[in-house]
Structure formats: C-alpha cells, structure tokens
CSV table of C-alpha atoms and ligand atoms in Angstrom, one decimal:
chain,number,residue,atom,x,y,z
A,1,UNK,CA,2.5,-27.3,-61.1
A,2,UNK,CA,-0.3,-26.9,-63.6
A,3,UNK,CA,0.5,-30.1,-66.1
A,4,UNK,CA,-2.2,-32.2,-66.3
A,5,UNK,CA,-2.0,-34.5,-69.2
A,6,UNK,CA,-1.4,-38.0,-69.3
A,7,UNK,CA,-0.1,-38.5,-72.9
A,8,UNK,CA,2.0,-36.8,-75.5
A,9,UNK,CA,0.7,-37.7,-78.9
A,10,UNK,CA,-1.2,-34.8,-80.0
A,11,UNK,CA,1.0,-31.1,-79.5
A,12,UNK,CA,-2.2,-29.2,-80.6
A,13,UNK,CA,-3.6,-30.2,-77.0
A,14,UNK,CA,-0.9,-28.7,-75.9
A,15,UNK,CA,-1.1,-24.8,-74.8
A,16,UNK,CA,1.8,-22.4,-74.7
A,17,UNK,CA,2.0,-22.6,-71.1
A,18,UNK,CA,2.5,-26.5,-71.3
A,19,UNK,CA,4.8,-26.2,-74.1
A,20,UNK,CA,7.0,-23.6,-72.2
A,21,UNK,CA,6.9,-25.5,-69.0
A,22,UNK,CA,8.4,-29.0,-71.1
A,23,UNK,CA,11.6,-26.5,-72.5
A,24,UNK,CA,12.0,-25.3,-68.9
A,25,UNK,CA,11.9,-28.5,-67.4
A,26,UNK,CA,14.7,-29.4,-69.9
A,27,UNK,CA,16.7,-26.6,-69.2
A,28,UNK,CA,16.7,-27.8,-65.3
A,29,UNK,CA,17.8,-31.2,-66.8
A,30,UNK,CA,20.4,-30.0,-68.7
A,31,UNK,CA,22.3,-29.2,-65.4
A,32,UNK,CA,22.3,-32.9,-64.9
A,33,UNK,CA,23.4,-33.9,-68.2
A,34,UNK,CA,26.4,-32.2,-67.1
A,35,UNK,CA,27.0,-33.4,-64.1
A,36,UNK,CA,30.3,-36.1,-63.5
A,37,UNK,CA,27.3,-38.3,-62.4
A,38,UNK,CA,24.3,-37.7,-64.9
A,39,UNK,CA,21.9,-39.9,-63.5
A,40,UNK,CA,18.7,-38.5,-60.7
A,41,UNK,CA,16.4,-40.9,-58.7
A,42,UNK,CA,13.5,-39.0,-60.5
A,43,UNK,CA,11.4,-42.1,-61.5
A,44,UNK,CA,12.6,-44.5,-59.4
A,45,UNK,CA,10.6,-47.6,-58.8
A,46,UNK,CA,8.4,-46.4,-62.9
A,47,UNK,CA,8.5,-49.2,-65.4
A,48,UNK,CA,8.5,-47.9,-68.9
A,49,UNK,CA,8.1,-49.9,-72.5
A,50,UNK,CA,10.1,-48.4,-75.6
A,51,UNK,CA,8.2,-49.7,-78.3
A,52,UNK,CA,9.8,-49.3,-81.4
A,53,UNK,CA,8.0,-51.2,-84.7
A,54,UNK,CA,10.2,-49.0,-87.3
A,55,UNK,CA,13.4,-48.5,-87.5
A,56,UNK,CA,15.1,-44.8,-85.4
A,57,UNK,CA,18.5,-43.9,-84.3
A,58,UNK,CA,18.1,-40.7,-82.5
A,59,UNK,CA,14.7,-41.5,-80.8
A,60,UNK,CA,15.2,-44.5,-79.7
A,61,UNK,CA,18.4,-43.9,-78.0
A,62,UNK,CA,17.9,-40.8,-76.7
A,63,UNK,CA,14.4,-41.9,-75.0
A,64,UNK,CA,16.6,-45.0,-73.7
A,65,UNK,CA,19.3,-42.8,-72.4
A,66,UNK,CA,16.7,-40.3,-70.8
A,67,UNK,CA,15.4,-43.5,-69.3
A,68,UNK,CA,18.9,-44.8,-67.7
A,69,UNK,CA,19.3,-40.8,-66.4
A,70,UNK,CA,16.1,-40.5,-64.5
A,71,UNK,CA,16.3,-44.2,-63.0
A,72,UNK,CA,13.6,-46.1,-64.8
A,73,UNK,CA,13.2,-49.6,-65.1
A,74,UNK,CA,13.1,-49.9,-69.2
A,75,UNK,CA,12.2,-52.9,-71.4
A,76,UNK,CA,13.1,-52.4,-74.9
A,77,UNK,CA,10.8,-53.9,-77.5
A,78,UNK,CA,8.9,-54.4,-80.7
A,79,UNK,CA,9.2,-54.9,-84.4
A,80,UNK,CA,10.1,-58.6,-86.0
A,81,UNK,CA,10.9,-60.2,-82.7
A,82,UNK,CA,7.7,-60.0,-81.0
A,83,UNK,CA,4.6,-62.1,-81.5
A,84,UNK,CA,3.0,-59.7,-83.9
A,85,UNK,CA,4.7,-61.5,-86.3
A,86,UNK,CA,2.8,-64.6,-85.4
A,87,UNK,CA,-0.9,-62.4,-86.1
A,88,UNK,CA,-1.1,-61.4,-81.9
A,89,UNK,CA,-2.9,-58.4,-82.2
A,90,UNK,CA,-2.1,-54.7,-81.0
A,91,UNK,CA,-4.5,-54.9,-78.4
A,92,UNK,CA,-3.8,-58.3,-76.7
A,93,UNK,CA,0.3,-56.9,-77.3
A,94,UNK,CA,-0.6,-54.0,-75.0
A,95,UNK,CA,-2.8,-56.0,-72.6
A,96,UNK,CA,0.1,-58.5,-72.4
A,97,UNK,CA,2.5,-55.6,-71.6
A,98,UNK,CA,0.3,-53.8,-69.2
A,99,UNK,CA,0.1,-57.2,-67.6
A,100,UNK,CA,3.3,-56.5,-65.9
A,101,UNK,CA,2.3,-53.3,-64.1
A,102,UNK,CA,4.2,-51.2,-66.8
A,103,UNK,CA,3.9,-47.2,-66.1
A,104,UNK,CA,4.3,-45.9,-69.9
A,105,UNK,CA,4.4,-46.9,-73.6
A,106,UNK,CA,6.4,-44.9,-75.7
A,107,UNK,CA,5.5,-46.3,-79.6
A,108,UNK,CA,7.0,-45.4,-82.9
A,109,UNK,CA,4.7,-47.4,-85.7
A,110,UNK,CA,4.3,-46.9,-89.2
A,111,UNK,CA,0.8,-46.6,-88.8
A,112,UNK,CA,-1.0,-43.4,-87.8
A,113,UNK,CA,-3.3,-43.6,-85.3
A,114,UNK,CA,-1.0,-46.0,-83.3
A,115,UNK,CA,-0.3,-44.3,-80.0
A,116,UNK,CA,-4.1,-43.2,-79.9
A,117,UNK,CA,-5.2,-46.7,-79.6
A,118,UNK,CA,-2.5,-48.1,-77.4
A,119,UNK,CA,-3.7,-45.2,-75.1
A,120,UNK,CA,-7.4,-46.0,-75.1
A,121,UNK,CA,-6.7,-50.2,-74.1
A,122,UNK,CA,-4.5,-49.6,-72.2
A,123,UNK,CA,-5.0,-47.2,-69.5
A,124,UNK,CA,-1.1,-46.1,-68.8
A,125,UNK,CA,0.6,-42.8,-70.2
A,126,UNK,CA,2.0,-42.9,-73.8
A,127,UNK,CA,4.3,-40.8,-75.7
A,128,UNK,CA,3.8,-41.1,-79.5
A,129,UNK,CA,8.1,-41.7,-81.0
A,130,UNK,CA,6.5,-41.0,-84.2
A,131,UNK,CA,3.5,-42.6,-85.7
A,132,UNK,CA,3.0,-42.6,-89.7
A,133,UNK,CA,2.8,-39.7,-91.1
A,134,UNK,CA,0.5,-38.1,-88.3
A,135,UNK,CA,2.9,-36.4,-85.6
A,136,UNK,CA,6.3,-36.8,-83.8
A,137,UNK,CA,5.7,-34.6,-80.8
A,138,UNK,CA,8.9,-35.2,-79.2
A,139,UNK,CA,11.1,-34.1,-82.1
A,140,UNK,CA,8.7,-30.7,-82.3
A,141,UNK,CA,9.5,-30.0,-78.2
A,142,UNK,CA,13.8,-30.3,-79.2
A,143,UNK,CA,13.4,-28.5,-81.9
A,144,UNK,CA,11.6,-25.6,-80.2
A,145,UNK,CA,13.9,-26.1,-77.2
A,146,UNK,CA,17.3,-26.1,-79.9
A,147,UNK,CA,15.8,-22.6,-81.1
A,148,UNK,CA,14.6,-21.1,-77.8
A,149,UNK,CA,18.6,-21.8,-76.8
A,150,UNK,CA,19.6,-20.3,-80.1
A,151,UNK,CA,17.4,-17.3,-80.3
A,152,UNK,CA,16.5,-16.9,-76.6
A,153,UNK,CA,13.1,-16.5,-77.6
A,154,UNK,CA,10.5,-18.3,-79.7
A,155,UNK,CA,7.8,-15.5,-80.0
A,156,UNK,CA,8.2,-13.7,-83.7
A,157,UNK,CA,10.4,-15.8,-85.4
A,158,UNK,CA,10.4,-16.3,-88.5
A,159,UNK,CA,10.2,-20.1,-89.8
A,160,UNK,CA,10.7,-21.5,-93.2
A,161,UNK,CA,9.6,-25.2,-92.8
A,162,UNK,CA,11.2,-26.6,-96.3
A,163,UNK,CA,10.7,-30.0,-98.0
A,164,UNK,CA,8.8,-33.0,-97.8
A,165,UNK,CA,5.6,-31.1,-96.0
A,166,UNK,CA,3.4,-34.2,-97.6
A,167,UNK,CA,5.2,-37.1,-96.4
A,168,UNK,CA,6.1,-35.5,-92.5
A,169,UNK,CA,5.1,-36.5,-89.5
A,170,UNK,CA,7.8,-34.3,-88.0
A,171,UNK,CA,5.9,-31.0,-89.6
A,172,UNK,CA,2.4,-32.4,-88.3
A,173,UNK,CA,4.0,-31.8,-84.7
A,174,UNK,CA,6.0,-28.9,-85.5
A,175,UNK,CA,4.5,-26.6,-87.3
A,176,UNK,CA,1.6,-26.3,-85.2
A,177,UNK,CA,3.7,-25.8,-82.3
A,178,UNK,CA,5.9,-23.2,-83.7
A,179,UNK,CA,2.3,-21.6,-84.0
A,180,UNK,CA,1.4,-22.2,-80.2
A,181,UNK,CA,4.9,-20.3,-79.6
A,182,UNK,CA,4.2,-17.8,-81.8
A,183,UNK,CA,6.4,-18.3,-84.3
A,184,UNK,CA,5.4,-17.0,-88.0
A,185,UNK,CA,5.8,-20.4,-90.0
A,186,UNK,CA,6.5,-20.6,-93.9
A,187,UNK,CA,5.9,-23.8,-95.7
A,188,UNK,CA,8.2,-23.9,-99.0
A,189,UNK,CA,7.9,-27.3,-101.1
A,190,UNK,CA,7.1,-28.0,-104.7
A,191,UNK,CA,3.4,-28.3,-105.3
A,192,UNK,CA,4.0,-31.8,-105.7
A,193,UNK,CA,5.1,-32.2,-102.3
A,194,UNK,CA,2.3,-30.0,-100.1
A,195,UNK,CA,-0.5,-31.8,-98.8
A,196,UNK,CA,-3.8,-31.4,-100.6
A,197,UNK,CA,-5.0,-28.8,-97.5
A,198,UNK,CA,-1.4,-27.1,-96.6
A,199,UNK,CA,-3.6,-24.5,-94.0
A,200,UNK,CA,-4.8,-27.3,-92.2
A,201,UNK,CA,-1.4,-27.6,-90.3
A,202,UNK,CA,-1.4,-23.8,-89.7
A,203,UNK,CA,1.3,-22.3,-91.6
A,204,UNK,CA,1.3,-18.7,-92.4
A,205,UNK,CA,2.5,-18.5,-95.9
A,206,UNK,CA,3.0,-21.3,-98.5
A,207,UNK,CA,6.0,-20.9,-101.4
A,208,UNK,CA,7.6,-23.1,-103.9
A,209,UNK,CA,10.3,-20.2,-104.2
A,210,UNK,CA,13.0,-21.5,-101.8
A,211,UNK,CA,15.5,-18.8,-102.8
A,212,UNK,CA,12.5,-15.9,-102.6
A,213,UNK,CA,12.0,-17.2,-99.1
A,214,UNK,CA,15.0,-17.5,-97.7
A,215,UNK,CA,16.8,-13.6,-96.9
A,216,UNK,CA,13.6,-13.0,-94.7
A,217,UNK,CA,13.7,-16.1,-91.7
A,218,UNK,CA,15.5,-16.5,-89.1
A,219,UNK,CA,15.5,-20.4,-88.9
A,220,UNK,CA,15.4,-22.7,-91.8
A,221,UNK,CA,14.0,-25.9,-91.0
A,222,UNK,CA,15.1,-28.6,-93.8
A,223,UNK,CA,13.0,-31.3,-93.7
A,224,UNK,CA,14.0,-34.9,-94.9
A,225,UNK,CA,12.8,-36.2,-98.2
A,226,UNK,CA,10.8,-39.0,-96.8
A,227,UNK,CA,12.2,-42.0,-100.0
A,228,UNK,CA,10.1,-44.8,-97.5
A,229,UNK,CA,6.5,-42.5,-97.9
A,230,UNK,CA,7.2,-41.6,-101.3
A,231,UNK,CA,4.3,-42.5,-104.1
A,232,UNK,CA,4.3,-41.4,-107.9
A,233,UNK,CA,7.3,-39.5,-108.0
A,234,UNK,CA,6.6,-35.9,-107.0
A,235,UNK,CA,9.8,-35.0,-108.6
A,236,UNK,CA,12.2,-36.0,-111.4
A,237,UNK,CA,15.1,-37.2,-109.7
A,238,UNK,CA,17.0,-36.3,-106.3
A,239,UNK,CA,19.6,-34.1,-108.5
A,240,UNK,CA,16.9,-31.5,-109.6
A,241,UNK,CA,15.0,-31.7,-106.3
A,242,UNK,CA,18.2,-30.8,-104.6
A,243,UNK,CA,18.9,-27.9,-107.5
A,244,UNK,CA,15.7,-26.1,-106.5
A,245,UNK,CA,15.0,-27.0,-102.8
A,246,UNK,CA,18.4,-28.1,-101.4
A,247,UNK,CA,20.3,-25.6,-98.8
A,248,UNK,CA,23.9,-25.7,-100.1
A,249,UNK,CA,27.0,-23.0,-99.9
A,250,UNK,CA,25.8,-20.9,-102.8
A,251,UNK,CA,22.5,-19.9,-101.0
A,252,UNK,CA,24.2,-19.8,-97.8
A,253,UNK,CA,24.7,-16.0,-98.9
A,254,UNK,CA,20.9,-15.5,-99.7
A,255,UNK,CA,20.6,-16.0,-95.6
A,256,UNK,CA,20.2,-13.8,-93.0
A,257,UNK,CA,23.9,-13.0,-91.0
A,258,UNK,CA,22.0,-14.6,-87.6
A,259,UNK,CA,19.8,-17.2,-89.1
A,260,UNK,CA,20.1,-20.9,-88.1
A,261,UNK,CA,19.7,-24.0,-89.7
A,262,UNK,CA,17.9,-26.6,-88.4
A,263,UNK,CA,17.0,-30.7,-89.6
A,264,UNK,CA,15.5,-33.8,-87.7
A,265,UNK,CA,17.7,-36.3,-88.8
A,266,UNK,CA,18.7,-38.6,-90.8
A,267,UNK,CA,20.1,-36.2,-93.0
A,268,UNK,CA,20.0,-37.6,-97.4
A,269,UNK,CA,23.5,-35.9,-97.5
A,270,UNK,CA,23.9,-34.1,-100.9
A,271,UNK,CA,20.2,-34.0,-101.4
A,272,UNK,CA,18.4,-31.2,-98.6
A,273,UNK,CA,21.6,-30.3,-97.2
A,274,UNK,CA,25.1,-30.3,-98.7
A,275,UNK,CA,28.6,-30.6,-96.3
A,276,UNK,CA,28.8,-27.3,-95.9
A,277,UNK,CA,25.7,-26.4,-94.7
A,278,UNK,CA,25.2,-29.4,-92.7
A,279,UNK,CA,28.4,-29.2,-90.5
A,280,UNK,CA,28.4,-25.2,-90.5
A,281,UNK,CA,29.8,-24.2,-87.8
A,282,UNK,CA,28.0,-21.0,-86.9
A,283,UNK,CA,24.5,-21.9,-88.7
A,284,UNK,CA,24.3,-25.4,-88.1
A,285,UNK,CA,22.3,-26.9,-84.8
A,286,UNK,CA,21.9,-30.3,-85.8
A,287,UNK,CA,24.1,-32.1,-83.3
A,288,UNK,CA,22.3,-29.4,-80.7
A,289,UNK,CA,18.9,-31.0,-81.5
A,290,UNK,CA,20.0,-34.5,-81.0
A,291,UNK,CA,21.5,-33.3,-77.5
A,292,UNK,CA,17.8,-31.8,-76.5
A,293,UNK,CA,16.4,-34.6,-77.4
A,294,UNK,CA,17.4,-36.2,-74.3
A,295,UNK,CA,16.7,-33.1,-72.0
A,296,UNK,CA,13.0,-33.1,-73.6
A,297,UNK,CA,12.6,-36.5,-73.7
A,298,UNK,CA,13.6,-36.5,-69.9
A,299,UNK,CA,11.5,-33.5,-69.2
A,300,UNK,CA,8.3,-35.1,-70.9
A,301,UNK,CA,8.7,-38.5,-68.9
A,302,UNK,CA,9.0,-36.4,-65.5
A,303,UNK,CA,5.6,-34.6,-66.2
A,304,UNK,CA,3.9,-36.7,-67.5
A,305,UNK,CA,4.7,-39.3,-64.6
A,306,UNK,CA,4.8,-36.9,-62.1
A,307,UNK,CA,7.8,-38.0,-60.4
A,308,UNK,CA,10.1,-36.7,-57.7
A,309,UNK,CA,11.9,-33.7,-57.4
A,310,UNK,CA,15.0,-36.0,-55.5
A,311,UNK,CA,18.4,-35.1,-57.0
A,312,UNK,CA,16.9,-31.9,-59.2
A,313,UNK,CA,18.0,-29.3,-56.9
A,314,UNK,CA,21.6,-27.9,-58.3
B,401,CP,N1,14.4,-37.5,-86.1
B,401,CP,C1,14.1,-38.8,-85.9
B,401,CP,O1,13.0,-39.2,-85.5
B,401,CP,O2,15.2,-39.6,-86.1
B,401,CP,P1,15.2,-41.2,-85.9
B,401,CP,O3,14.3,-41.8,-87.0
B,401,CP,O4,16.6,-41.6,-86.1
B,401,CP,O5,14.7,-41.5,-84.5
C-alpha cells in the first residue's frame, strides 16, 4: 500500500502521499463509526500502551476509543501512579513495558524529545500524543482531515494560524503539514508570542495584525494560550490579549462568507474565542475535530501496525 513507517512523531517525514493516504484511511473508518456496531477485528491479537504523563481529555480518549473500535488489547498508564515517581528511569519504564510483548507506545510527556527516545529503546511503533512543546502529529492529521471534509480540498487554502505560535506543540505539527498539503499558512501573534525563528516552521507570511489578516483566509485556526508554558509575561493581561487577538462576534463580519473556524482544544473561553464564535453554528468545527480524532487516530494505528482488512469492507 506504499506506507512504510513505523512511527508517527515527526509530520515533516511525512510526504503528501502519506498524509493523504492517513485522511483516506479515516474516511473508510468513518463508515464504521457509524455503524449500530462500531467496532472491526482490525488489530486483533495487537497490544498497545497509552502512555499519558500530562494531563488530556480529547487525546487520550479518543486514542482509547479508537483502541476499543479496532479490537486492541490496551493498557492505560503513566503519570503519578507509576514507579517513575520512585526515580525508575524512562528507559528501564519502557524495557519493563516491552517486557510484555507490547506492539505500540503512544506517549504524551512534558518533555520534548520523549517519543524519540522511547522509540530508539524500545524497538516497537510509537505515536508521539504530544510531547512538550515539539509536535502533536495526531491533532495536525484531524485537523487537516476536519478541513479536507469542510473544504473538500486542502491544496490552496488559505490558513491563518493565530495565537500562542511560541508556546505550541500543536503548530510544530500543523503548520508544516498544512505546507506538505499545500496550504498557504499565516502566522498572526504578537511579537511577544512568535518564536525567535517563526520561518523555521514554514509559514508563509507572519502578522501581528489579526484584523488585517482575517477577510483574506479561508480557515482560521485559534490556537490556545498555552497559561502551563507561559514565561515573563508576553502580554499584559488575558483582557487585552483577547482585545487584539481574540475571534469574537464583532470580527465575525471581517470574515470571509465560507471561512471556517477551527481550535484544538481546550478552549480559555472568553479569551481566543468568545460564545459566539465558539458554538457558531455555520463557522464553527470544533466538535467535528474531536470526532476525527478518532477516525485519524484509528487510521494511524491501522498503518502503522499494518493490520487486517477483516470487517473494513462496507
Ligand atoms: N487538543 C488536545 O491535545 O487536547 P487534550 O489535551 O485534551 O488531549
């Protein structure tokens, strides 16, 4: 089928071809998402660890769902219950774990870097769940997915990525992929919050003029102000960042008729997006992303564990 990697923790390594093949993959498991019986014998008999050593709602359970669906055996652990806390090391963690035969790791760590090294000792697939402030490659593949249903197409659009570019591993993953798709991608953030090299992650064009920006893209991407990453105050308060950078009902008429707005989760309500923008109706695909996020996450398991094509057929 042409998919021949063994991890997901860097998108860059991934080509357009691989990128399309994950959304399509998801759009043959949204057939059984819908099904009265959502479940496929897909990876029967695969053992797979969700380690999770910082806190997610939408990651977690959507990997753990995606697990139950394709018939995995899953074991659920990490953060102050395990023997880290007693000074085990990463290394003799993963040793311990592979110990049991286990097929793949899927790790979320506060730490960069993580999901590399978890790779190299231990020998079975991994899926970076976020890692620091390095990448989230899963969250870039639903949010692609999410547009491509949206837009029907990727190529050409126009993406303003707005927000917390500094502090974000979900724009590490997603901007160069929207670039990989084709997408032109514009990063608009006080200066404050830009990382020192902003080109680096491949952007086209770089603003601090949200309201400038806006009448020209046809997805907005808000990103969450990351209050956990934050150091030396890049702005005043929450109240003025949301004046000049928050999407809200008055600058809802500054967008474009068709264009969508998207945001990873967990929303700071009142801060990048007010109510009305958040549950809009038309613009809104929030609640469509955290539904990909099981296709996705399904779709990424099935390639990268090659399993069966039992109970795919329609
Ligand atoms: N978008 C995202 O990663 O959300 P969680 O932290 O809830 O998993």
């Amino acid at each position: 089928m042409g998919f021949h990697h063994r991890h997901l923790i860097d998108i860059r390594e991934y080509s357009a071809d691989d990128i399309m093949l994950m959304l399509q993959t998801a759009e043959r498991f949204r057939s059984v998402n819908e099904r009265r019986v959502k479940k496929v014998p897909t990876l029967k008999g695969f053992t797979v660890v969700n380690m999770f050593n910082e806190p997610s709602t939408r990651t977690r359970s959507s990997f753990e769902i995606a697990e139950k669906r394709l018939s995995c055996d899953s074991l659920n652990f990490g953060g102050s219950s395990t023997s880290s806390v007693k000074g085990e090391s990463l290394k003799d963690t993963v040793e311990t774990l592979c110990a049991y035969k286990i097929d793949m790791i899927i790790v979320r760590d506060k730490h960069a870097g993580v999901p590399n090294q978890i790779a190299e000792t231990s020998g079975v697939s991994v899926i970076d769940a976020g890692d620091g402030k390095h990448q989230h490659p899963t969250q870039a593949l639903l949010d692609l997915y999410s547009i491509w249903q949206a837009k029907g197409t990727l190529d050409g659009l126009k993406v303003g990525v707005v927000g917390d570019v500094a502090h974000s591993r979900v724009c590490g993953s997603l901007v160069p992929a929207l670039n990989t798709m084709g997408c032109e991608v514009t990063l608009i953030a006080p200066p404050t919050l830009l990382p020192a090299a902003p080109e680096v992650l491949g952007a086209h064009h770089v603003t601090s003029n949200l309201d400038e920006a806006l009448g020209e893209l046809d997805v907005v991407y808000m990103l969450r102000i990351q209050q956990e990453r934050l150091e030396n105050s890049p702005f005043p308060n929450l109240r003025e960042y949301s004046m000049l950078y928050g999407l809200n009902e008055k600058r809802d008429k500054l967008l474009r008729p068709d264009a969508i707005v998207c945001h990873p989760g967990p929303i700071n309500r009142g801060v990048e997006l007010d109510d009305f923008m958040a549950d809009h109706p038309q613009r809104s695909v929030i609640l469509d992303q955290v539904y990909a996020g099981i296709l996705v996450r399904m779709a990424a398991m099935y390639l990268l564990l090659g399993g069966s094509e039992d109970g795919l057929t329609a």
